[in-house]
Amino acid sequence: MITEESRDSRLRRGTFYGLGAYGLWGLFPAFWPLVGRAGSLELLAHRVFWSFLVSVLLWLIMVPRGSLRPMLDGRKLLLLAAAAAVISVNWGVFIWAATHGHVVETALGYYINPILSILFGVVLLSERLAPIQWVCVGLAAVAVIVLGFDYGRPPWVALVLAVSFAVYGLLKKKINAGAVETLTIESAYLVPIALGYLIFLQVTGGLTFGHLGWGHTLLLVASGPITALPLLLFAAAATRVPLSTLGLLQYLAPTLQFLLGVTYFGELMSVGRWIGFGLVWLALMLLTTYGLLRARRRRRDLLAARPTTGGATPRR
């Protein structure tokens, strides 16, 4: 009884943490326009710098001593450098999109990211797909084409976000380390460039930090904590809830981004865009249903494979 209650409590907490993580990621587009006068590159530089300071502080508080040594492996350092480069592109494009009226397109990028990750598994890891997964990939491809015709250009914001985050996820899987440790080292790679750019802006008179009031300055500083907090919540959720639950929760972020783009920012949704998004939603619905059915079948097979013992257990 106690075990069941503790398991249920653990699951509830994990679900709460997951909702918090994806909810914050979904609301990110509303934050960046508040400091939009700084320009996308300055915002990116501040995000890197303040994220580094926050992650170092969290490392000192939360991570056991001696955990740095495994991270100094040459192969891991190269993978972390690649991850830093990829996530900087992702952050930069996202900030630009949020401050230039392309919030709906950011939602598209994170909607198609799971499908793109599946495709990466085929191309890079030689994984085999079920027919329904190929259907989902095809629907996503048609959606991108439809949206490309509607936009009059490829939906490059969505594609860059989806590709960069899929590559980042692949690199993180190979690194296999905690969220705080990886964020610290990744931002450490980027912080010299970020600081150099901020110094350049100060010298040339283009820096907004400290020049547009305390509110603006504090919001720029807050870009560090708001980057770290959802990562910590996600890490806490990942250890408490099944992967299938996280797979469902991940759609909360792009859904909130989509709703923000359409309702709060008033971005146009033409018929062609509704069709394109409808195809993506159909693909995700099929993909999620297939994943849940496969997970249920796997659990049933595991239960059936358990050895059963007949008779009463002898007392000792």
Tab-separated table of C-alpha atoms in Angstrom:
chain	number	residue	atom	x	y	z
A	1	MET	CA	0.000	0.000	0.000
A	2	ILE	CA	2.757	2.421	0.967
A	3	THR	CA	4.686	1.458	-2.143
A	4	GLU	CA	1.671	2.139	-4.370
A	5	GLU	CA	1.023	5.487	-2.688
A	6	SER	CA	4.643	6.556	-3.004
A	7	ARG	CA	4.647	5.485	-6.654
A	8	ASP	CA	1.477	7.491	-7.311
A	9	SER	CA	2.925	10.486	-5.481
A	10	ARG	CA	6.133	10.210	-7.507
A	11	LEU	CA	4.120	10.051	-10.735
A	12	ARG	CA	2.034	13.088	-9.755
A	13	ARG	CA	5.129	15.113	-8.907
A	14	GLY	CA	6.800	14.047	-12.142
A	15	THR	CA	3.758	15.047	-14.183
A	16	PHE	CA	3.662	18.413	-12.389
A	17	TYR	CA	7.365	18.971	-13.136
A	18	GLY	CA	6.823	18.008	-16.779
A	19	LEU	CA	3.889	20.396	-17.114
A	20	GLY	CA	6.018	23.127	-15.568
A	21	ALA	CA	8.924	22.504	-17.937
A	22	TYR	CA	6.909	22.371	-21.150
A	23	GLY	CA	4.607	25.162	-19.949
A	24	LEU	CA	7.562	27.503	-19.454
A	25	TRP	CA	9.030	26.546	-22.833
A	26	GLY	CA	5.627	27.203	-24.393
A	27	LEU	CA	5.450	30.690	-22.860
A	28	PHE	CA	8.991	31.692	-23.901
A	29	PRO	CA	7.794	33.659	-26.969
A	30	ALA	CA	6.009	36.101	-24.647
A	31	PHE	CA	9.241	36.907	-22.791
A	32	TRP	CA	11.602	37.963	-25.581
A	33	PRO	CA	9.516	40.851	-27.000
A	34	LEU	CA	9.662	42.421	-23.508
A	35	VAL	CA	13.384	42.996	-24.110
A	36	GLY	CA	13.149	43.201	-27.900
A	37	ARG	CA	14.822	46.630	-28.066
A	38	ALA	CA	18.109	44.895	-27.298
A	39	GLY	CA	18.237	43.114	-30.653
A	40	SER	CA	18.387	39.371	-31.239
A	41	LEU	CA	22.173	38.961	-31.015
A	42	GLU	CA	22.455	40.919	-27.772
A	43	LEU	CA	19.596	38.869	-26.333
A	44	LEU	CA	21.364	35.661	-27.342
A	45	ALA	CA	24.607	36.879	-25.762
A	46	HIS	CA	22.806	37.715	-22.514
A	47	ARG	CA	21.042	34.355	-22.489
A	48	VAL	CA	24.374	32.553	-22.848
A	49	PHE	CA	26.165	34.661	-20.223
A	50	TRP	CA	23.475	34.582	-17.525
A	51	SER	CA	22.725	30.908	-18.193
A	52	PHE	CA	26.393	30.164	-17.581
A	53	LEU	CA	26.400	31.981	-14.226
A	54	VAL	CA	23.176	30.282	-13.104
A	55	SER	CA	24.351	26.825	-14.187
A	56	VAL	CA	27.698	27.242	-12.369
A	57	LEU	CA	25.804	28.199	-9.203
A	58	LEU	CA	23.481	25.206	-9.587
A	59	TRP	CA	26.449	22.905	-10.179
A	60	LEU	CA	28.090	24.067	-6.944
A	61	ILE	CA	24.847	23.546	-5.008
A	62	MET	CA	23.363	20.414	-6.578
A	63	VAL	CA	26.030	18.327	-8.305
A	64	PRO	CA	28.287	16.036	-6.208
A	65	ARG	CA	32.003	16.730	-6.142
A	66	GLY	CA	34.030	14.690	-8.571
A	67	SER	CA	31.287	14.720	-11.216
A	68	LEU	CA	33.401	16.975	-13.431
A	69	ARG	CA	36.054	14.335	-14.087
A	70	PRO	CA	33.901	12.086	-16.348
A	71	MET	CA	32.909	15.179	-18.347
A	72	LEU	CA	36.550	15.929	-19.228
A	73	ASP	CA	36.756	12.943	-21.548
A	74	GLY	CA	37.992	14.131	-24.962
A	75	ARG	CA	35.106	12.599	-26.907
A	76	LYS	CA	32.502	14.079	-24.554
A	77	LEU	CA	34.104	17.511	-24.745
A	78	LEU	CA	33.918	17.417	-28.551
A	79	LEU	CA	30.270	16.340	-28.411
A	80	LEU	CA	29.528	19.112	-25.897
A	81	ALA	CA	31.219	21.663	-28.160
A	82	ALA	CA	29.045	20.494	-31.055
A	83	ALA	CA	25.953	20.623	-28.816
A	84	ALA	CA	26.859	24.175	-27.764
A	85	ALA	CA	27.124	25.282	-31.391
A	86	VAL	CA	23.806	23.664	-32.307
A	87	ILE	CA	21.860	25.008	-29.324
A	88	SER	CA	23.214	28.527	-29.921
A	89	VAL	CA	21.717	28.407	-33.421
A	90	ASN	CA	18.437	27.129	-31.961
A	91	TRP	CA	18.328	29.851	-29.298
A	92	GLY	CA	19.273	32.588	-31.746
A	93	VAL	CA	16.649	31.676	-34.347
A	94	PHE	CA	13.980	31.273	-31.666
A	95	ILE	CA	14.736	34.711	-30.187
A	96	TRP	CA	14.700	36.316	-33.638
A	97	ALA	CA	11.393	34.630	-34.510
A	98	ALA	CA	9.759	35.625	-31.208
A	99	THR	CA	10.726	39.278	-31.701
A	100	HIS	CA	9.903	39.456	-35.429
A	101	GLY	CA	6.365	38.048	-35.648
A	102	HIS	CA	7.094	34.375	-36.396
A	103	VAL	CA	5.819	32.738	-33.200
A	104	VAL	CA	3.459	30.373	-35.054
A	105	GLU	CA	6.408	29.171	-37.113
A	106	THR	CA	8.341	28.350	-33.934
A	107	ALA	CA	5.393	26.187	-32.888
A	108	LEU	CA	5.563	24.372	-36.223
A	109	GLY	CA	9.250	23.659	-35.654
A	110	TYR	CA	8.644	21.988	-32.307
A	111	TYR	CA	5.610	20.117	-33.627
A	112	ILE	CA	7.620	18.480	-36.419
A	113	ASN	CA	10.683	17.902	-34.221
A	114	PRO	CA	9.544	14.433	-32.975
A	115	ILE	CA	8.914	13.328	-36.561
A	116	LEU	CA	12.290	14.649	-37.670
A	117	SER	CA	13.953	12.808	-34.777
A	118	ILE	CA	12.424	9.574	-36.079
A	119	LEU	CA	13.823	10.313	-39.538
A	120	PHE	CA	17.248	10.967	-38.011
A	121	GLY	CA	17.048	7.551	-36.382
A	122	VAL	CA	16.639	5.979	-39.818
A	123	VAL	CA	19.376	7.982	-41.541
A	124	LEU	CA	21.993	8.122	-38.772
A	125	LEU	CA	21.256	5.108	-36.563
A	126	SER	CA	19.915	2.669	-39.201
A	127	GLU	CA	16.664	2.237	-37.283
A	128	ARG	CA	13.695	0.608	-39.013
A	129	LEU	CA	10.328	2.330	-39.100
A	130	ALA	CA	6.876	0.819	-38.986
A	131	PRO	CA	4.600	1.673	-41.957
A	132	ILE	CA	2.552	4.091	-39.822
A	133	GLN	CA	5.733	5.978	-38.905
A	134	TRP	CA	6.559	6.378	-42.610
A	135	VAL	CA	3.033	7.729	-43.122
A	136	CYS	CA	3.681	10.314	-40.389
A	137	VAL	CA	6.969	11.350	-42.004
A	138	GLY	CA	5.178	11.689	-45.353
A	139	LEU	CA	2.381	13.798	-43.847
A	140	ALA	CA	4.935	16.109	-42.235
A	141	ALA	CA	6.781	16.490	-45.548
A	142	VAL	CA	3.544	17.358	-47.372
A	143	ALA	CA	2.704	19.850	-44.598
A	144	VAL	CA	6.054	21.609	-45.033
A	145	ILE	CA	5.471	21.829	-48.808
A	146	VAL	CA	1.940	23.216	-48.326
A	147	LEU	CA	3.183	25.785	-45.814
A	148	GLY	CA	6.070	26.686	-48.104
A	149	PHE	CA	3.629	27.543	-50.894
A	150	ASP	CA	1.467	29.511	-48.463
A	151	TYR	CA	4.391	31.500	-47.009
A	152	GLY	CA	5.900	32.000	-50.454
A	153	ARG	CA	9.167	30.597	-49.074
A	154	PRO	CA	10.317	27.531	-47.158
A	155	PRO	CA	9.297	27.736	-43.474
A	156	TRP	CA	12.965	28.131	-42.611
A	157	VAL	CA	12.399	29.189	-38.978
A	158	ALA	CA	10.494	25.967	-38.294
A	159	LEU	CA	12.989	23.838	-40.213
A	160	VAL	CA	16.051	25.316	-38.476
A	161	LEU	CA	14.450	24.913	-35.042
A	162	ALA	CA	13.360	21.340	-35.767
A	163	VAL	CA	16.690	20.241	-37.270
A	164	SER	CA	18.841	21.943	-34.636
A	165	PHE	CA	16.825	20.539	-31.734
A	166	ALA	CA	16.801	17.043	-33.251
A	167	VAL	CA	20.597	17.174	-33.687
A	168	TYR	CA	20.940	18.542	-30.154
A	169	GLY	CA	18.844	15.684	-28.783
A	170	LEU	CA	20.979	13.150	-30.648
A	171	LEU	CA	24.188	14.665	-29.255
A	172	LYS	CA	22.771	14.760	-25.715
A	173	LYS	CA	21.865	11.087	-25.985
A	174	LYS	CA	25.475	10.272	-26.864
A	175	ILE	CA	26.848	12.503	-24.077
A	176	ASN	CA	24.550	10.914	-21.464
A	177	ALA	CA	25.071	13.412	-18.617
A	178	GLY	CA	22.939	15.556	-16.311
A	179	ALA	CA	21.151	18.739	-17.376
A	180	VAL	CA	23.109	21.053	-15.065
A	181	GLU	CA	26.504	19.634	-16.045
A	182	THR	CA	25.856	19.821	-19.782
A	183	LEU	CA	24.306	23.311	-19.650
A	184	THR	CA	27.340	24.555	-17.699
A	185	ILE	CA	29.915	23.191	-20.129
A	186	GLU	CA	27.920	24.130	-23.235
A	187	SER	CA	27.492	27.712	-22.054
A	188	ALA	CA	31.181	27.795	-21.010
A	189	TYR	CA	32.096	27.158	-24.650
A	190	LEU	CA	29.863	30.025	-25.769
A	191	VAL	CA	30.436	32.583	-23.005
A	192	PRO	CA	33.731	34.026	-24.393
A	193	ILE	CA	31.980	34.793	-27.689
A	194	ALA	CA	28.965	36.226	-25.861
A	195	LEU	CA	31.124	38.419	-23.622
A	196	GLY	CA	33.193	39.563	-26.585
A	197	TYR	CA	30.051	40.635	-28.431
A	198	LEU	CA	28.667	42.472	-25.383
A	199	ILE	CA	31.983	44.318	-24.957
A	200	PHE	CA	31.916	45.208	-28.653
A	201	LEU	CA	28.410	46.647	-28.254
A	202	GLN	CA	29.514	48.647	-25.218
A	203	VAL	CA	32.509	50.099	-27.074
A	204	THR	CA	30.451	50.986	-30.141
A	205	GLY	CA	27.571	52.437	-28.114
A	206	GLY	CA	25.026	49.780	-29.061
A	207	LEU	CA	24.644	47.990	-25.710
A	208	THR	CA	21.197	48.317	-24.123
A	209	PHE	CA	22.095	46.577	-20.836
A	210	GLY	CA	22.027	49.176	-18.045
A	211	HIS	CA	20.893	51.930	-20.421
A	212	LEU	CA	17.125	51.372	-20.682
A	213	GLY	CA	16.116	51.315	-17.028
A	214	TRP	CA	16.215	48.783	-14.219
A	215	GLY	CA	13.250	46.830	-15.531
A	216	HIS	CA	14.941	46.124	-18.850
A	217	THR	CA	18.221	45.243	-17.127
A	218	LEU	CA	16.591	42.826	-14.672
A	219	LEU	CA	14.681	41.114	-17.481
A	220	LEU	CA	17.945	40.556	-19.355
A	221	VAL	CA	19.457	39.026	-16.212
A	222	ALA	CA	16.333	36.849	-15.877
A	223	SER	CA	17.120	35.204	-19.226
A	224	GLY	CA	19.539	32.968	-17.302
A	225	PRO	CA	17.125	31.603	-14.671
A	226	ILE	CA	14.291	31.136	-17.179
A	227	THR	CA	16.649	29.063	-19.325
A	228	ALA	CA	17.798	26.868	-16.431
A	229	LEU	CA	14.473	26.379	-14.609
A	230	PRO	CA	12.602	24.356	-17.280
A	231	LEU	CA	15.706	22.202	-17.819
A	232	LEU	CA	15.747	21.344	-14.107
A	233	LEU	CA	12.013	20.646	-14.110
A	234	PHE	CA	12.380	18.423	-17.171
A	235	ALA	CA	15.256	16.502	-15.571
A	236	ALA	CA	13.119	15.966	-12.450
A	237	ALA	CA	10.170	14.806	-14.562
A	238	ALA	CA	12.252	12.415	-16.670
A	239	THR	CA	13.213	10.379	-13.589
A	240	ARG	CA	9.631	10.104	-12.304
A	241	VAL	CA	7.276	9.534	-15.237
A	242	PRO	CA	7.243	7.015	-18.107
A	243	LEU	CA	8.691	8.039	-21.455
A	244	SER	CA	5.209	7.771	-22.991
A	245	THR	CA	3.940	10.446	-20.580
A	246	LEU	CA	6.812	12.774	-21.463
A	247	GLY	CA	6.040	12.109	-25.121
A	248	LEU	CA	2.519	13.428	-24.599
A	249	LEU	CA	3.587	16.376	-22.449
A	250	GLN	CA	6.066	17.588	-25.076
A	251	TYR	CA	3.205	18.803	-27.289
A	252	LEU	CA	2.198	21.323	-24.610
A	253	ALA	CA	5.068	23.677	-25.531
A	254	PRO	CA	4.299	24.101	-29.268
A	255	THR	CA	0.562	24.215	-28.515
A	256	LEU	CA	1.073	27.155	-26.143
A	257	GLN	CA	3.386	28.797	-28.693
A	258	PHE	CA	0.749	28.339	-31.395
A	259	LEU	CA	-1.988	29.809	-29.189
A	260	LEU	CA	0.246	32.746	-28.233
A	261	GLY	CA	1.066	33.418	-31.878
A	262	VAL	CA	-2.559	33.365	-33.028
A	263	THR	CA	-4.323	35.006	-30.058
A	264	TYR	CA	-1.781	37.192	-28.231
A	265	PHE	CA	0.450	38.277	-31.126
A	266	GLY	CA	-2.352	38.197	-33.728
A	267	GLU	CA	-0.383	36.360	-36.422
A	268	LEU	CA	-2.318	35.523	-39.587
A	269	MET	CA	-3.573	31.960	-40.118
A	270	SER	CA	-4.671	31.549	-43.728
A	271	VAL	CA	-6.510	28.498	-45.086
A	272	GLY	CA	-3.234	27.083	-46.399
A	273	ARG	CA	-1.621	27.380	-42.974
A	274	TRP	CA	-4.547	25.663	-41.282
A	275	ILE	CA	-4.241	22.835	-43.808
A	276	GLY	CA	-0.493	22.551	-43.205
A	277	PHE	CA	-0.879	22.524	-39.428
A	278	GLY	CA	-3.792	20.089	-39.740
A	279	LEU	CA	-1.546	17.625	-41.581
A	280	VAL	CA	1.104	17.963	-38.865
A	281	TRP	CA	-1.475	17.436	-36.109
A	282	LEU	CA	-2.799	14.344	-37.916
A	283	ALA	CA	0.731	12.950	-38.192
A	284	LEU	CA	1.365	13.574	-34.486
A	285	MET	CA	-1.947	11.984	-33.506
A	286	LEU	CA	-1.096	8.836	-35.490
A	287	LEU	CA	2.454	8.789	-34.134
A	288	THR	CA	1.314	9.200	-30.519
A	289	THR	CA	-1.382	6.529	-30.836
A	290	TYR	CA	1.116	4.101	-32.345
A	291	GLY	CA	3.639	4.829	-29.590
A	292	LEU	CA	1.080	4.300	-26.811
A	293	LEU	CA	-0.188	1.040	-28.328
A	294	ARG	CA	3.359	-0.256	-28.766
A	295	ALA	CA	4.256	0.653	-25.166
A	296	ARG	CA	1.127	-1.122	-23.884
A	297	ARG	CA	1.896	-4.217	-25.961
A	298	ARG	CA	5.477	-4.240	-24.671
A	299	ARG	CA	4.286	-4.071	-21.051
A	300	ARG	CA	1.820	-6.891	-21.689
A	301	ASP	CA	4.556	-9.046	-23.230
A	302	LEU	CA	6.848	-8.384	-20.260
A	303	LEU	CA	4.123	-9.394	-17.816
A	304	ALA	CA	3.392	-12.543	-19.816
A	305	ALA	CA	7.090	-13.438	-19.840
A	306	ARG	CA	7.423	-13.261	-16.038
A	307	PRO	CA	7.892	-16.665	-14.415
A	308	THR	CA	5.000	-17.735	-12.209
A	309	THR	CA	5.343	-19.941	-9.173
A	310	GLY	CA	2.657	-22.366	-8.108
A	311	GLY	CA	1.662	-23.234	-4.577
A	312	ALA	CA	2.211	-21.402	-1.346
A	313	THR	CA	5.482	-19.774	-0.450
A	314	PRO	CA	7.115	-21.740	2.371
A	315	ARG	CA	7.544	-19.879	5.646
A	316	ARG	CA	10.960	-19.588	7.248
